[in-house]
Short mmCIF file of C-alpha atoms and ligand atoms in Angstrom, two decimals:
data_model
loop_
_atom_site.label_atom_id
_atom_site.label_comp_id
_atom_site.label_asym_id
_atom_site.label_seq_id
_atom_site.Cartn_x
_atom_site.Cartn_y
_atom_site.Cartn_z
CA MET P 1 -12.98 -33.87 12.01
CA THR P 2 -9.68 -34.08 9.46
CA THR P 3 -7.87 -30.56 9.79
CA PHE P 4 -5.72 -29.34 6.84
CA GLY P 5 -2.41 -27.22 7.37
CA PRO P 6 -0.46 -25.93 10.10
CA ASP P 7 -2.26 -24.06 12.82
CA TYR P 8 -0.64 -20.91 12.12
CA VAL P 9 -2.20 -20.66 8.86
CA ARG P 10 -5.42 -21.67 9.91
CA ALA P 11 -5.05 -18.68 12.81
CA ILE P 12 -5.11 -16.37 9.72
CA ALA P 13 -8.07 -13.87 9.53
CA PRO P 14 -8.57 -13.40 5.96
CA TYR P 15 -7.91 -10.04 3.98
CA GLN P 16 -10.51 -7.74 3.96
CA GLY P 17 -10.87 -5.76 0.88
CA GLY P 18 -12.75 -2.61 -0.18
CA LYS P 19 -16.19 -3.92 -1.33
CA PRO P 20 -16.71 -3.92 -5.23
CA ILE P 21 -19.28 -1.74 -6.80
CA SER P 22 -21.07 -4.69 -8.32
CA GLU P 23 -21.83 -6.06 -4.62
CA VAL P 24 -22.93 -3.18 -3.32
CA ALA P 25 -25.32 -2.40 -5.86
CA ARG P 26 -26.60 -6.22 -5.97
CA VAL P 27 -26.87 -6.30 -2.05
CA PHE P 28 -28.20 -2.58 -1.73
CA GLY P 29 -30.63 -2.47 -4.83
CA LEU P 30 -28.87 0.30 -6.03
CA ASP P 31 -27.67 1.27 -9.87
CA GLU P 32 -24.15 0.79 -10.16
CA SER P 33 -23.68 4.16 -12.13
CA ALA P 34 -24.64 5.94 -9.01
CA ILE P 35 -22.19 4.39 -6.48
CA VAL P 36 -18.94 6.10 -5.32
CA LYS P 37 -16.37 3.75 -4.34
CA LEU P 38 -13.86 5.17 -2.13
CA ALA P 39 -12.86 2.09 -0.29
CA SER P 40 -9.33 0.89 -1.88
CA ASN P 41 -7.05 3.82 -2.01
CA GLU P 42 -7.50 3.55 -6.03
CA ASN P 43 -6.68 6.49 -8.30
CA PRO P 44 -10.08 8.28 -9.25
CA LEU P 45 -8.66 9.21 -12.77
CA GLY P 46 -8.84 5.90 -14.17
CA MET P 47 -6.25 4.05 -15.83
CA PRO P 48 -3.72 6.17 -17.70
CA ALA P 49 -3.97 6.27 -21.58
CA SER P 50 -0.70 5.88 -22.29
CA ALA P 51 -1.15 2.72 -20.43
CA LYS P 52 -4.34 1.41 -22.54
CA ARG P 53 -2.42 2.31 -25.58
CA ALA P 54 0.39 -0.01 -24.62
CA MET P 55 -1.47 -2.80 -23.64
CA GLN P 56 -3.35 -2.77 -26.84
CA GLN P 57 0.02 -3.26 -28.72
CA ALA P 58 0.85 -5.97 -26.63
CA ILE P 59 -2.43 -7.90 -26.31
CA ASP P 60 -1.47 -9.81 -29.65
CA GLU P 61 1.16 -11.67 -27.81
CA LEU P 62 -0.72 -13.31 -25.17
CA ALA P 63 -0.24 -16.56 -26.51
CA ARG P 64 3.43 -16.55 -25.07
CA TYR P 65 4.43 -16.14 -21.66
CA PRO P 66 5.61 -13.21 -20.03
CA ASP P 67 9.45 -12.13 -20.05
CA SER P 68 10.12 -13.47 -16.54
CA ASN P 69 12.71 -11.21 -16.40
CA GLY P 70 10.75 -7.94 -16.91
CA PHE P 71 13.66 -6.47 -19.21
CA ASP P 72 11.66 -3.47 -20.71
CA LEU P 73 10.42 -2.49 -17.32
CA LYS P 74 13.40 -2.84 -15.38
CA ALA P 75 14.95 -0.77 -17.98
CA ALA P 76 12.29 1.78 -17.65
CA ILE P 77 12.93 1.79 -13.63
CA THR P 78 16.57 1.93 -14.14
CA LYS P 79 16.29 5.06 -16.67
CA LYS P 80 13.95 6.84 -14.05
CA PHE P 81 15.38 5.93 -10.57
CA ASP P 82 18.87 5.34 -11.44
CA VAL P 83 19.48 1.65 -10.04
CA PRO P 84 20.90 -1.13 -11.66
CA ALA P 85 18.51 -4.19 -13.23
CA ASP P 86 20.23 -6.51 -10.49
CA TRP P 87 18.63 -4.38 -7.62
CA ILE P 88 15.38 -4.71 -8.92
CA THR P 89 12.79 -7.67 -8.17
CA LEU P 90 9.54 -7.35 -10.02
CA GLY P 91 5.96 -8.15 -7.93
CA ASN P 92 2.35 -8.98 -8.75
CA GLY P 93 1.79 -5.83 -6.72
CA SER P 94 4.10 -4.63 -4.24
CA ASN P 95 2.03 -7.17 -2.03
CA ASP P 96 4.21 -9.66 -3.66
CA ILE P 97 7.32 -8.06 -2.37
CA LEU P 98 6.22 -7.86 0.97
CA GLU P 99 5.08 -11.49 0.98
CA LEU P 100 8.43 -12.51 -0.73
CA ALA P 101 10.47 -10.85 1.93
CA ALA P 102 8.59 -13.08 4.39
CA ARG P 103 9.32 -16.29 2.66
CA THR P 104 12.54 -15.62 1.77
CA LEU P 105 13.98 -14.33 5.05
CA VAL P 106 11.99 -15.72 8.25
CA GLN P 107 11.72 -19.44 9.68
CA PRO P 108 8.70 -20.59 11.40
CA GLY P 109 8.92 -19.43 15.13
CA GLN P 110 11.39 -16.52 14.05
CA SER P 111 9.92 -13.01 14.56
CA VAL P 112 8.83 -10.11 12.55
CA VAL P 113 8.47 -6.30 13.76
CA TYR P 114 5.70 -4.03 12.60
CA SER P 115 3.70 -1.27 14.27
CA GLN P 116 0.02 -1.51 15.34
CA TYR P 117 -2.17 0.29 12.74
CA SER P 118 0.14 -0.48 9.90
CA PHE P 119 -0.80 -2.12 6.52
CA ALA P 120 -2.87 -5.58 7.10
CA VAL P 121 -0.33 -7.60 4.54
CA TYR P 122 2.10 -7.52 7.67
CA PRO P 123 0.39 -9.57 9.80
CA LEU P 124 -0.68 -11.68 7.04
CA ALA P 125 2.93 -12.42 5.40
CA THR P 126 3.96 -13.13 8.97
CA GLN P 127 1.42 -15.68 9.82
CA ALA P 128 1.62 -17.34 6.37
CA VAL P 129 5.65 -18.50 7.29
CA GLY P 130 4.55 -19.37 10.77
CA ALA P 131 6.71 -16.48 12.19
CA ARG P 132 6.06 -14.34 15.44
CA ALA P 133 4.61 -11.36 14.98
CA ILE P 134 6.02 -8.39 17.46
CA VAL P 135 3.61 -5.55 17.18
CA VAL P 136 5.04 -2.09 18.57
CA PRO P 137 2.44 0.21 20.18
CA ALA P 138 1.82 3.00 17.76
CA GLN P 139 2.50 6.96 18.68
CA ASP P 140 -0.29 9.11 17.60
CA PHE P 141 -1.43 6.63 14.93
CA GLY P 142 2.26 6.27 13.30
CA HIS P 143 5.17 4.28 13.63
CA ASP P 144 7.14 4.93 16.90
CA LEU P 145 10.72 3.82 15.39
CA ASP P 146 12.80 4.20 18.30
CA ALA P 147 10.32 1.39 20.25
CA MET P 148 10.47 -0.43 16.95
CA ALA P 149 14.40 -0.66 17.13
CA ALA P 150 14.25 -1.41 20.73
CA ALA P 151 11.71 -4.37 20.22
CA ILE P 152 14.12 -6.38 17.71
CA ALA P 153 14.84 -9.51 19.11
CA PRO P 154 17.66 -11.71 18.62
CA ASP P 155 15.67 -14.04 16.20
CA THR P 156 13.91 -11.30 14.50
CA LYS P 157 14.59 -11.54 10.62
CA LEU P 158 12.44 -8.80 9.35
CA VAL P 159 10.84 -5.25 10.06
CA PHE P 160 8.08 -3.76 7.87
CA VAL P 161 7.85 0.18 7.98
CA ALA P 162 5.15 1.94 5.87
CA ASN P 163 5.70 5.28 4.89
CA PRO P 164 3.46 7.07 4.45
CA ASN P 165 1.54 4.52 6.42
CA ASN P 166 -2.08 3.04 5.36
CA PRO P 167 -4.43 3.09 6.87
CA THR P 168 -3.67 5.98 9.06
CA GLY P 169 -1.64 8.19 6.51
CA THR P 170 1.00 9.20 8.89
CA PHE P 171 4.42 10.01 7.81
CA ILE P 172 7.88 9.50 9.07
CA GLU P 173 10.53 12.32 8.27
CA GLY P 174 13.33 11.06 6.58
CA ASP P 175 15.91 11.98 9.21
CA LYS P 176 14.03 9.65 11.82
CA ILE P 177 14.45 6.93 9.11
CA ALA P 178 17.95 7.22 8.77
CA ALA P 179 18.52 7.17 12.31
CA PHE P 180 16.24 3.93 12.75
CA LEU P 181 18.17 2.24 9.80
CA LYS P 182 21.17 3.26 11.64
CA LYS P 183 20.18 1.42 14.42
CA VAL P 184 19.03 -1.88 12.94
CA PRO P 185 21.46 -4.78 13.25
CA SER P 186 22.84 -5.83 9.70
CA GLN P 187 21.36 -9.28 9.71
CA VAL P 188 17.77 -7.96 10.13
CA VAL P 189 15.85 -6.77 6.96
CA VAL P 190 14.01 -3.61 6.83
CA VAL P 191 11.23 -3.09 3.95
CA LEU P 192 10.50 0.20 3.55
CA ASP P 193 7.19 0.25 2.09
CA GLU P 194 6.64 3.28 -0.06
CA ALA P 195 3.18 2.21 -1.76
CA TYR P 196 2.16 6.27 -1.26
CA THR P 197 5.30 8.04 -1.84
CA GLU P 198 4.21 9.95 -5.19
CA TYR P 199 1.81 11.55 -2.90
CA LEU P 200 4.40 13.40 -0.62
CA GLN P 201 4.87 17.29 -0.89
CA PRO P 202 8.14 18.37 -2.50
CA GLU P 203 9.30 19.04 1.17
CA GLN P 204 8.84 15.70 2.52
CA ARG P 205 10.62 13.67 0.07
CA TYR P 206 13.91 12.14 1.33
CA ASP P 207 16.58 9.76 -0.63
CA ALA P 208 15.46 6.02 0.02
CA LEU P 209 17.74 4.91 -3.16
CA GLY P 210 20.45 6.48 -1.45
CA TRP P 211 19.81 4.12 1.41
CA VAL P 212 19.68 1.05 -0.17
CA ARG P 213 23.04 1.93 -1.74
CA GLN P 214 23.93 2.27 1.96
CA TYR P 215 22.44 -0.81 3.58
CA PRO P 216 22.38 -4.23 2.52
CA ASN P 217 19.61 -4.92 4.46
CA LEU P 218 17.30 -2.65 3.08
CA ILE P 219 14.69 -3.13 0.46
CA VAL P 220 12.25 -0.21 -0.72
CA SER P 221 8.98 -1.48 -2.23
CA ARG P 222 7.03 0.77 -4.56
CA THR P 223 3.58 0.17 -6.47
CA PHE P 224 2.15 0.80 -9.71
CA SER P 225 -1.47 0.67 -7.97
CA LYS P 226 -1.96 3.96 -6.45
CA ALA P 227 -0.43 7.68 -7.76
CA TYR P 228 0.16 5.10 -11.58
CA GLY P 229 -3.62 4.24 -11.68
CA LEU P 230 -2.91 0.37 -12.44
CA ALA P 231 -4.42 -1.39 -9.22
CA GLY P 232 -6.22 -4.04 -11.38
CA LEU P 233 -3.07 -5.27 -13.68
CA ARG P 234 -0.88 -5.90 -10.38
CA VAL P 235 2.68 -4.47 -10.56
CA GLY P 236 4.84 -3.42 -7.98
CA PHE P 237 8.76 -3.51 -7.34
CA GLY P 238 11.44 -3.82 -4.66
CA ILE P 239 14.88 -2.26 -5.06
CA ALA P 240 17.72 -3.88 -2.88
CA GLN P 241 21.30 -4.47 -3.13
CA PRO P 242 22.07 -7.38 -5.53
CA ALA P 243 22.86 -10.21 -2.91
CA LEU P 244 19.16 -9.77 -1.31
CA THR P 245 17.66 -9.10 -4.87
CA ASP P 246 19.23 -12.47 -5.97
CA LEU P 247 17.39 -14.09 -2.81
CA LEU P 248 13.84 -12.76 -3.61
CA ASN P 249 14.07 -13.68 -7.01
CA ARG P 250 15.09 -17.29 -6.62
CA ILE P 251 11.51 -17.59 -4.45
CA ARG P 252 9.68 -15.40 -6.94
CA GLN P 253 7.19 -17.03 -9.32
CA PRO P 254 8.91 -16.85 -12.60
CA PHE P 255 5.94 -15.23 -14.48
CA ASN P 256 4.72 -13.23 -11.70
CA VAL P 257 4.14 -9.78 -13.59
CA ASN P 258 1.90 -10.44 -17.00
CA SER P 259 2.67 -9.24 -20.08
CA LEU P 260 0.14 -6.63 -20.18
CA ALA P 261 1.05 -5.42 -16.87
CA GLN P 262 4.42 -4.99 -17.67
CA ALA P 263 3.79 -2.86 -20.65
CA ALA P 264 1.70 -0.59 -19.33
CA ALA P 265 3.66 -0.15 -16.37
CA VAL P 266 6.72 0.81 -19.01
CA ALA P 267 4.30 3.46 -20.64
CA VAL P 268 3.05 4.98 -17.22
CA LEU P 269 6.58 5.42 -15.86
CA ASN P 270 7.23 7.65 -18.75
CA ASP P 271 3.69 9.26 -18.59
CA GLU P 272 5.14 12.45 -16.20
CA ALA P 273 1.79 14.37 -16.81
CA TYR P 274 -0.79 11.73 -15.74
CA LEU P 275 1.61 11.50 -12.52
CA GLN P 276 1.63 15.05 -11.73
CA GLN P 277 -2.35 15.11 -12.23
CA SER P 278 -2.64 12.34 -9.82
CA ALA P 279 -0.73 14.21 -7.09
CA GLN P 280 -2.62 17.22 -7.85
CA VAL P 281 -6.15 15.93 -7.93
CA ASN P 282 -5.31 14.20 -4.48
CA THR P 283 -4.01 17.19 -2.98
CA ASP P 284 -7.26 19.14 -4.26
CA GLY P 285 -9.24 16.48 -2.93
CA TYR P 286 -7.51 16.35 0.66
CA ARG P 287 -8.12 19.81 0.98
CA GLN P 288 -11.89 19.58 0.13
CA ILE P 289 -12.44 16.56 2.39
CA THR P 290 -10.58 17.81 5.50
CA ALA P 291 -12.08 21.58 5.24
CA ALA P 292 -15.22 19.95 5.79
CA PHE P 293 -14.29 17.46 8.46
CA THR P 294 -13.13 20.73 10.40
CA GLN P 295 -16.22 22.86 9.14
CA THR P 296 -18.39 19.61 10.99
CA GLY P 297 -16.23 18.95 13.87
CA ILE P 298 -15.54 15.39 12.43
CA ALA P 299 -12.12 14.05 13.97
CA PHE P 300 -9.46 12.73 11.15
CA VAL P 301 -5.89 12.07 11.18
CA PRO P 302 -3.82 14.20 9.21
CA SER P 303 -2.69 12.26 5.82
CA CYS P 304 0.16 12.01 3.74
CA GLY P 305 -1.55 9.45 1.49
CA ASN P 306 -4.57 9.63 -1.00
CA PHE P 307 -7.19 8.67 1.96
CA VAL P 308 -7.96 9.92 4.96
CA LEU P 309 -9.07 8.10 8.40
CA PHE P 310 -12.03 9.91 10.26
CA ARG P 311 -13.49 9.35 13.23
CA ALA P 312 -17.24 7.95 12.78
CA GLY P 313 -18.64 8.35 16.31
CA ASP P 314 -17.32 7.30 19.95
CA ASP P 315 -18.92 3.87 20.39
CA ASP P 316 -17.39 0.70 19.23
CA ASP P 317 -20.22 0.18 16.78
CA ALA P 318 -19.75 3.38 15.13
CA GLY P 319 -17.73 2.39 12.24
CA THR P 320 -19.77 -0.67 11.20
CA ARG P 321 -23.05 1.73 11.80
CA VAL P 322 -21.63 4.42 9.53
CA ASN P 323 -20.24 2.29 7.00
CA LEU P 324 -23.57 0.52 6.75
CA ALA P 325 -25.75 3.88 6.44
CA LEU P 326 -23.17 5.24 4.09
CA LEU P 327 -23.30 1.74 1.85
CA LYS P 328 -27.18 2.42 1.70
CA LYS P 329 -26.56 5.62 0.10
CA GLY P 330 -24.23 3.90 -2.47
CA ILE P 331 -21.15 5.25 -1.08
CA ILE P 332 -18.65 2.72 -0.50
CA VAL P 333 -15.42 3.66 2.06
CA ARG P 334 -13.38 1.17 4.30
CA PRO P 335 -14.40 -0.11 8.14
CA VAL P 336 -10.75 -0.14 9.92
CA GLY P 337 -12.47 -2.52 13.02
CA ASN P 338 -9.83 -5.32 11.65
CA TYR P 339 -7.09 -2.76 12.52
CA GLY P 340 -8.38 -2.18 15.86
CA LEU P 341 -9.87 1.15 15.19
CA PRO P 342 -13.68 0.14 15.54
CA GLN P 343 -14.60 4.14 15.80
CA TRP P 344 -12.78 4.99 12.60
CA LEU P 345 -13.53 4.73 8.78
CA ARG P 346 -10.80 5.01 6.01
CA VAL P 347 -12.15 7.20 3.01
CA SER P 348 -9.92 7.24 -0.45
CA ILE P 349 -9.83 10.88 -1.92
CA GLY P 350 -11.90 10.56 -4.76
CA LEU P 351 -12.64 13.38 -7.90
CA PRO P 352 -13.91 16.47 -6.74
CA GLN P 353 -18.00 15.23 -7.46
CA GLU P 354 -17.22 12.19 -5.57
CA ASN P 355 -15.93 13.65 -2.48
CA ALA P 356 -18.75 16.15 -2.70
CA ALA P 357 -20.87 13.17 -2.75
CA PHE P 358 -19.52 11.12 0.39
CA LEU P 359 -19.64 14.39 2.27
CA ASP P 360 -23.10 14.98 1.67
CA ALA P 361 -24.02 11.46 2.54
CA LEU P 362 -21.77 11.65 5.60
CA LYS P 363 -23.81 14.75 6.81
CA VAL P 364 -26.81 13.33 6.45
CA VAL P 365 -25.83 9.78 7.95
CA LEU P 366 -24.12 11.81 11.40
CA ALA P 367 -26.99 14.02 11.68
C1 LIG U 1 1.11 0.61 2.66
C2 LIG U 1 0.69 -0.48 1.65
N1 LIG U 1 1.50 -1.35 1.17
C3 LIG U 1 1.40 -1.92 -0.07
C4 LIG U 1 0.11 -2.21 -0.84
C5 LIG U 1 -0.11 -3.07 -1.65
O1 LIG U 1 -0.48 -2.59 -2.84
P1 LIG U 1 -0.58 -3.56 -4.53
O2 LIG U 1 -0.09 -5.06 -4.04
O3 LIG U 1 -1.33 -3.04 -5.10
O4 LIG U 1 0.96 -2.64 -4.96
C6 LIG U 1 -0.88 -1.23 -0.11
C7 LIG U 1 -2.21 -1.43 -0.54
O5 LIG U 1 -3.14 -0.84 -0.42
C8 LIG U 1 -0.43 -0.32 0.71
O6 LIG U 1 -1.58 0.40 1.34
#
């Protein structure tokens, strides 16, 4: 039989996303309107009205290509985060930034370091370029930064760190990251993936952009998919010093962020009220879900993101079994067996009534 492509591409296990509402309705014979999707860490508030208005204004220009340099969006990012435009790389989601980093910096056979139980795209981006993964055992479900620094090999070109981490929700304090960055050799690039940073409490915040000014080998990635409520549009960005940014932009597809996404992202960057509401709904929902878990004795990993990892049972089929039972009740959560966590499930934090529907269904399923 003819085989196509390199071995390392054929070895890739495809990304498993959250099930779409339409698919669950079709497969389980349910009414779409009765289904609650808490599977992809999306913003339960729905798309911000400010973004919708901006897209309506931009829609008449869709016969033209987008601005490949994203002038207006970079200007809005510059204004909000106080970084120059030539420090910014726009991405088709922050996923694009993670892949760009691997494609720009790593050759086949070289190594990439990341943590056990960290975001599924790190292995994908690593394998796609034929690189060798150095997976560092997690500590209490989170990154063991000392072990990660020690695991850096002579051929390591890239390290991925997610803070907060998905799917475990663990958080690394700023002083620990600062100490880690000091230890990383200057020829090794660190991607600090901050997809969930807007959900941090004020006392947890640290100055990642200050580190970017200090370290020419650091890329901080952010997204509009979570707290900014634009997951379907696919916009994210990376911030790094100009030399690294220039390289990333040579590999970047010229029109990787479409016009509507650019317009919406500008609008929502200026929509402080939406961002605050997102954070508040998340804080309240986290309390609602974890209080119920505590009351019913369900183990969970304390989370700083917009989701919670909880224990579905003690056997290796628990995640699959409880997930299926929840699907039949119209509740979509995320199995994490592909992360090596078959006894666990991840639930995204929704609106109060969505969280309540999930908790009611879970109670019945686990009874
Ligand atoms: C840790 C982490 N990084 C990056 C992403 C990528 O998100 P997006 O491509 O939508 O920006 C996600 C999405 O779930 C994530 O959990």
